[in-house]
Tab-separated table of N, CA, C and O in Angstrom:
chain	number	residue	atom	x	y	z
A	47	MET	N	-5.348	-4.604	-12.127
A	47	MET	CA	-4.018	-4.864	-11.338
A	47	MET	C	-3.295	-5.390	-12.537
A	47	MET	O	-2.537	-5.612	-12.609
A	48	LEU	N	-3.792	-6.416	-13.023
A	48	LEU	CA	-3.782	-7.217	-14.108
A	48	LEU	C	-3.014	-6.304	-15.231
A	48	LEU	O	-2.152	-6.455	-16.321
A	49	ARG	N	-3.986	-5.436	-15.739
A	49	ARG	CA	-3.651	-4.632	-16.904
A	49	ARG	C	-2.553	-3.727	-16.227
A	49	ARG	O	-1.370	-3.389	-17.254
A	50	ARG	N	-2.234	-3.281	-15.097
A	50	ARG	CA	-1.137	-2.535	-14.822
A	50	ARG	C	-0.057	-3.289	-15.119
A	50	ARG	O	1.455	-3.042	-15.458
A	51	SER	N	0.212	-4.889	-14.728
A	51	SER	CA	1.347	-5.402	-14.868
A	51	SER	C	1.490	-5.568	-15.897
A	51	SER	O	2.616	-5.717	-16.834
A	52	LEU	N	0.432	-6.011	-17.310
A	52	LEU	CA	0.790	-6.382	-18.020
A	52	LEU	C	1.415	-4.771	-18.772
A	52	LEU	O	2.454	-5.336	-19.983
A	53	ALA	N	1.213	-3.868	-18.249
A	53	ALA	CA	1.773	-2.451	-19.111
A	53	ALA	C	3.073	-2.661	-18.821
A	53	ALA	O	4.137	-1.932	-19.353
A	54	LEU	N	3.569	-2.760	-17.433
A	54	LEU	CA	4.692	-2.841	-17.133
A	54	LEU	C	5.663	-3.742	-17.644
A	54	LEU	O	7.030	-3.516	-18.194
A	55	TRP	N	5.176	-5.291	-17.979
A	55	TRP	CA	5.938	-6.151	-18.710
A	55	TRP	C	6.319	-5.618	-19.990
A	55	TRP	O	6.937	-5.988	-20.917
A	56	ALA	N	4.905	-4.831	-20.680
A	56	ALA	CA	5.608	-4.540	-22.218
A	56	ALA	C	6.620	-3.460	-22.488
A	56	ALA	O	6.984	-3.395	-23.867
A	57	GLU	N	6.307	-2.668	-21.274
A	57	GLU	CA	7.478	-1.715	-21.640
A	57	GLU	C	8.800	-1.447	-20.265
A	57	GLU	O	8.586	-0.907	-19.654
A	58	PRO	N	9.177	-2.334	-20.058
A	58	PRO	CA	9.824	-2.794	-19.204
A	58	PRO	C	11.242	-1.727	-18.646
A	58	PRO	O	11.515	-1.438	-17.747
A	59	GLU	N	11.700	-0.896	-19.799
A	59	GLU	CA	12.564	0.567	-19.798
A	59	GLU	C	11.644	1.284	-18.942
A	59	GLU	O	12.385	2.457	-18.137
A	60	SER	N	10.193	1.630	-19.186
A	60	SER	CA	10.042	2.696	-18.247
A	60	SER	C	9.420	2.125	-16.793
A	60	SER	O	8.596	2.672	-16.073
A	61	ALA	N	10.022	0.772	-16.504
A	61	ALA	CA	8.772	0.378	-15.708
A	61	ALA	C	9.715	0.357	-14.182
A	61	ALA	O	9.044	0.571	-13.083
A	62	GLY	N	10.939	0.432	-14.473
A	62	GLY	CA	11.496	0.979	-12.824
A	62	GLY	C	11.152	2.236	-12.104
A	62	GLY	O	10.906	1.779	-10.713
A	63	PRO	N	11.050	3.376	-12.612
A	63	PRO	CA	10.166	4.235	-11.794
A	63	PRO	C	8.834	3.815	-11.053
A	63	PRO	O	8.771	3.825	-9.845
A	64	ALA	N	8.260	3.342	-11.929
A	64	ALA	CA	6.814	2.637	-11.256
A	64	ALA	C	6.930	1.664	-10.165
A	64	ALA	O	6.483	1.807	-9.297
A	65	LEU	N	7.666	0.707	-10.587
A	65	LEU	CA	8.114	-0.266	-9.695
A	65	LEU	C	8.907	-0.218	-8.428
A	65	LEU	O	8.509	-0.208	-7.225
A	66	ALA	N	9.478	1.286	-8.125
A	66	ALA	CA	10.216	1.936	-7.096
A	66	ALA	C	8.999	2.420	-6.140
A	66	ALA	O	9.484	2.595	-4.974
A	67	ARG	N	8.463	3.453	-6.975
A	67	ARG	CA	7.103	4.064	-6.309
A	67	ARG	C	6.596	2.780	-5.654
A	67	ARG	O	5.473	3.162	-4.477
A	68	MET	N	6.105	2.052	-6.381
A	68	MET	CA	5.125	1.027	-5.395
A	68	MET	C	6.206	0.476	-4.696
A	68	MET	O	5.059	0.078	-3.453
A	69	VAL	N	7.166	-0.183	-4.610
A	69	VAL	CA	7.761	-0.698	-3.530
A	69	VAL	C	7.848	0.453	-2.166
A	69	VAL	O	7.750	0.134	-1.127
A	70	ALA	N	8.171	1.461	-2.409
A	70	ALA	CA	8.443	2.490	-1.337
A	70	ALA	C	6.966	2.890	-0.722
A	70	ALA	O	6.862	2.776	0.597
A	71	GLU	N	5.820	3.148	-1.642
A	71	GLU	CA	4.845	2.754	-0.908
A	71	GLU	C	4.099	1.736	0.091
A	71	GLU	O	3.774	1.880	1.097
A	72	LYS	N	4.828	0.454	-0.253
A	72	LYS	CA	4.610	-0.381	0.250
A	72	LYS	C	5.322	-0.244	2.200
A	72	LYS	O	5.043	-0.750	2.959
A	73	GLN	N	6.583	0.013	1.497
A	73	GLN	CA	7.682	0.241	2.814
A	73	GLN	C	6.704	1.125	3.780
A	73	GLN	O	6.680	1.163	4.793
A	74	ARG	N	6.320	2.041	3.501
A	74	ARG	CA	5.744	3.201	3.935
A	74	ARG	C	4.894	3.062	4.675
A	74	ARG	O	4.499	3.470	6.062
A	75	ALA	N	3.770	2.258	3.992
A	75	ALA	CA	2.656	1.634	4.892
A	75	ALA	C	2.854	0.551	6.215
A	75	ALA	O	2.482	0.413	7.208
A	76	PHE	N	3.857	-0.077	5.553
A	76	PHE	CA	4.282	-0.938	6.867
A	76	PHE	C	5.030	-0.510	8.179
A	76	PHE	O	4.442	-0.627	8.892
A	77	VAL	N	5.898	0.876	7.788
A	77	VAL	CA	6.237	1.617	8.664
A	77	VAL	C	5.056	2.306	9.596
A	77	VAL	O	5.442	2.361	10.736
A	78	ASP	N	4.303	2.719	8.735
A	78	ASP	CA	3.101	3.411	9.365
A	78	ASP	C	2.426	2.529	10.125
A	78	ASP	O	2.301	3.225	11.235
A	79	GLY	N	1.939	1.468	9.532
A	79	GLY	CA	1.596	0.811	10.647
A	79	GLY	C	2.098	0.079	12.121
A	79	GLY	O	1.570	-0.175	12.811
A	80	ALA	N	3.489	0.168	11.725
A	80	ALA	CA	4.170	-0.804	12.593
A	80	ALA	C	4.123	0.276	13.805
A	80	ALA	O	3.776	0.459	14.979
A	81	ILE	N	4.233	1.307	13.413
A	81	ILE	CA	4.148	2.832	15.170
A	81	ILE	C	3.174	2.933	15.184
A	81	ILE	O	2.775	3.100	16.533
A	82	ALA	N	1.970	2.783	14.127
A	82	ALA	CA	0.849	3.135	14.967
A	82	ALA	C	0.319	1.811	15.886
A	82	ALA	O	-0.249	2.124	16.960
A	83	ALA	N	0.283	0.469	15.752
A	83	ALA	CA	0.654	-0.527	16.410
A	83	ALA	C	1.590	-0.324	17.869
A	83	ALA	O	1.108	-0.623	18.913
A	84	GLY	N	2.678	0.101	17.433
A	84	GLY	CA	3.521	0.406	18.850
A	84	GLY	C	2.862	1.411	19.870
A	84	GLY	O	2.903	1.313	20.967
A	85	PHE	N	2.281	2.667	19.178
A	85	PHE	CA	1.500	3.614	20.037
A	85	PHE	C	0.581	2.900	20.470
A	85	PHE	O	0.098	2.932	21.756
A	86	ALA	N	-0.566	2.097	20.055
A	86	ALA	CA	-1.491	1.285	20.686
A	86	ALA	C	-1.131	0.419	21.572
A	86	ALA	O	-1.835	0.381	22.654
A	87	ALA	N	-0.219	-0.438	21.511
A	87	ALA	CA	0.302	-1.270	22.389
A	87	ALA	C	0.673	-0.136	23.730
A	87	ALA	O	0.739	-0.461	24.820
A	88	ALA	N	1.803	0.602	23.423
A	88	ALA	CA	2.144	1.328	24.784
A	88	ALA	C	1.065	2.203	25.398
A	88	ALA	O	1.160	2.185	26.485
A	89	SER	N	-0.156	2.360	24.686
A	89	SER	CA	-1.089	2.689	25.727
A	89	SER	C	-2.248	1.950	26.122
A	89	SER	O	-2.977	2.211	26.892
A	90	GLY	N	-1.588	0.538	26.070
A	90	GLY	CA	-2.389	-0.665	26.737
A	90	GLY	C	-3.718	-0.720	26.062
A	90	GLY	O	-4.878	-1.267	26.989
A	91	ALA	N	-3.842	-0.678	24.726
A	91	ALA	CA	-5.150	-0.961	23.889
A	91	ALA	C	-5.015	-2.864	24.222
A	91	ALA	O	-4.143	-3.113	23.835
A	92	HIS	N	-6.638	-2.994	23.507
A	92	HIS	CA	-6.686	-4.067	23.361
A	92	HIS	C	-5.959	-4.949	22.182
A	92	HIS	O	-5.790	-3.676	21.498
A	93	PRO	N	-5.345	-6.111	22.296
A	93	PRO	CA	-4.603	-6.461	20.720
A	93	PRO	C	-5.487	-6.192	19.713
A	93	PRO	O	-4.964	-6.248	19.140
A	94	ALA	N	-6.829	-6.704	19.665
A	94	ALA	CA	-7.287	-6.503	18.244
A	94	ALA	C	-7.676	-5.146	17.933
A	94	ALA	O	-7.311	-4.451	16.625
A	95	ALA	N	-7.171	-4.344	18.818
A	95	ALA	CA	-7.147	-2.632	18.543
A	95	ALA	C	-5.631	-2.244	17.923
A	95	ALA	O	-5.115	-1.828	17.048
A	96	VAL	N	-4.642	-3.238	18.483
A	96	VAL	CA	-3.420	-3.004	18.156
A	96	VAL	C	-3.182	-3.647	16.765
A	96	VAL	O	-2.821	-2.807	15.953
A	97	ALA	N	-3.958	-4.864	16.408
A	97	ALA	CA	-3.795	-5.146	15.065
A	97	ALA	C	-4.623	-4.324	14.164
A	97	ALA	O	-4.111	-4.265	13.244
A	98	ALA	N	-5.773	-4.268	14.859
A	98	ALA	CA	-6.223	-3.019	13.392
A	98	ALA	C	-5.740	-1.612	13.395
A	98	ALA	O	-5.473	-1.319	12.094
A	99	ALA	N	-4.718	-0.994	14.072
A	99	ALA	CA	-4.111	0.031	14.068
A	99	ALA	C	-2.777	-0.228	13.296
A	99	ALA	O	-2.278	0.359	12.403
A	100	ALA	N	-2.431	-1.744	13.260
A	100	ALA	CA	-1.223	-1.822	12.321
A	100	ALA	C	-1.749	-2.083	10.969
A	100	ALA	O	-0.877	-1.659	10.007
A	101	ILE	N	-3.016	-2.574	10.711
A	101	ILE	CA	-3.423	-2.944	9.259
A	101	ILE	C	-3.766	-1.746	8.626
A	101	ILE	O	-3.805	-1.188	7.394
A	102	ARG	N	-4.399	-0.451	9.429
A	102	ARG	CA	-5.125	0.710	9.112
A	102	ARG	C	-4.327	1.533	8.056
A	102	ARG	O	-4.702	2.015	7.135
A	103	PRO	N	-2.867	1.605	7.894
A	103	PRO	CA	-2.658	2.436	6.936
A	103	PRO	C	-2.399	1.536	5.716
A	103	PRO	O	-2.772	2.584	4.645
A	104	THR	N	-2.298	0.498	5.620
A	104	THR	CA	-2.034	-0.465	4.314
A	104	THR	C	-3.614	-0.419	4.179
A	104	THR	O	-3.951	-0.047	2.447
A	105	ARG	N	-4.206	-0.761	4.495
A	105	ARG	CA	-5.592	-0.213	4.224
A	105	ARG	C	-6.352	0.879	2.942
A	105	ARG	O	-6.956	1.004	2.121
A	106	SER	N	-5.832	1.972	3.909
A	106	SER	CA	-6.359	3.086	3.419
A	106	SER	C	-5.645	3.365	2.112
A	106	SER	O	-6.096	4.099	1.186
A	107	ARG	N	-4.283	3.028	1.931
A	107	ARG	CA	-3.975	3.061	0.532
A	107	ARG	C	-4.038	2.207	-0.024
A	107	ARG	O	-4.117	2.806	-1.324
A	108	VAL	N	-4.556	0.824	0.039
A	108	VAL	CA	-4.824	0.066	-1.143
A	108	VAL	C	-6.404	0.573	-1.562
A	108	VAL	O	-7.022	0.602	-2.688
A	109	ARG	N	-7.510	1.281	-0.645
A	109	ARG	CA	-8.758	1.633	-1.187
A	109	ARG	C	-8.318	2.952	-1.953
A	109	ARG	O	-8.941	3.343	-2.860
A	110	ARG	N	-7.379	3.902	-1.717
A	110	ARG	CA	-7.203	4.829	-2.189
A	110	ARG	C	-6.620	4.493	-3.590
A	110	ARG	O	-6.946	5.058	-5.082
A	111	ASN	N	-5.703	3.674	-3.629
A	111	ASN	CA	-5.596	3.212	-4.874
A	111	ASN	C	-6.401	2.485	-5.967
A	111	ASN	O	-6.336	2.365	-6.945
A	112	LEU	N	-7.243	1.700	-5.224
A	112	LEU	CA	-8.205	1.199	-6.073
A	112	LEU	C	-9.447	2.532	-6.718
A	112	LEU	O	-9.853	2.240	-7.920
A	113	ARG	N	-9.219	3.616	-6.109
A	113	ARG	CA	-10.355	4.269	-6.556
A	113	ARG	C	-9.291	5.010	-7.568
A	113	ARG	O	-10.195	5.571	-8.502
A	114	ARG	N	-8.220	5.042	-7.325
A	114	ARG	CA	-7.474	6.125	-8.368
A	114	ARG	C	-7.283	5.332	-9.602
A	114	ARG	O	-7.267	5.882	-10.675
A	115	THR	N	-7.157	3.733	-9.646
A	115	THR	CA	-7.460	3.100	-10.399
A	115	THR	C	-8.443	2.740	-11.251
A	115	THR	O	-8.857	2.088	-12.427
A	116	GLY	N	-9.612	2.870	-10.547
A	116	GLY	CA	-11.053	2.726	-11.387
A	116	GLY	C	-11.528	1.416	-10.948
A	116	GLY	O	-12.382	0.901	-11.750
A	117	LEU	N	-10.667	0.702	-9.931
A	117	LEU	CA	-11.001	-0.940	-9.375
A	117	LEU	C	-11.768	-1.368	-8.766
A	117	LEU	O	-12.638	-2.289	-8.444
A	118	SER	N	-12.474	0.105	-7.975
A	118	SER	CA	-13.645	-0.607	-7.075
A	118	SER	C	-14.822	0.176	-7.293
A	118	SER	O	-14.706	0.637	-8.237
């Protein structure tokens, strides 16, 4: 992550699209988690299952990013 941050700082003119993708990815993960948690809660799931449903989309994206960047 530090390497990526330094690369963005070194070339700020090319950082815009990369930063926009990062923000959009986080927003999408949040929305997917909120929807999953809402469905779990509406179906009467245990609170721990609702929390797990909320976290699952973010966790899967983080794992995918770690594999893609070679950090895992």
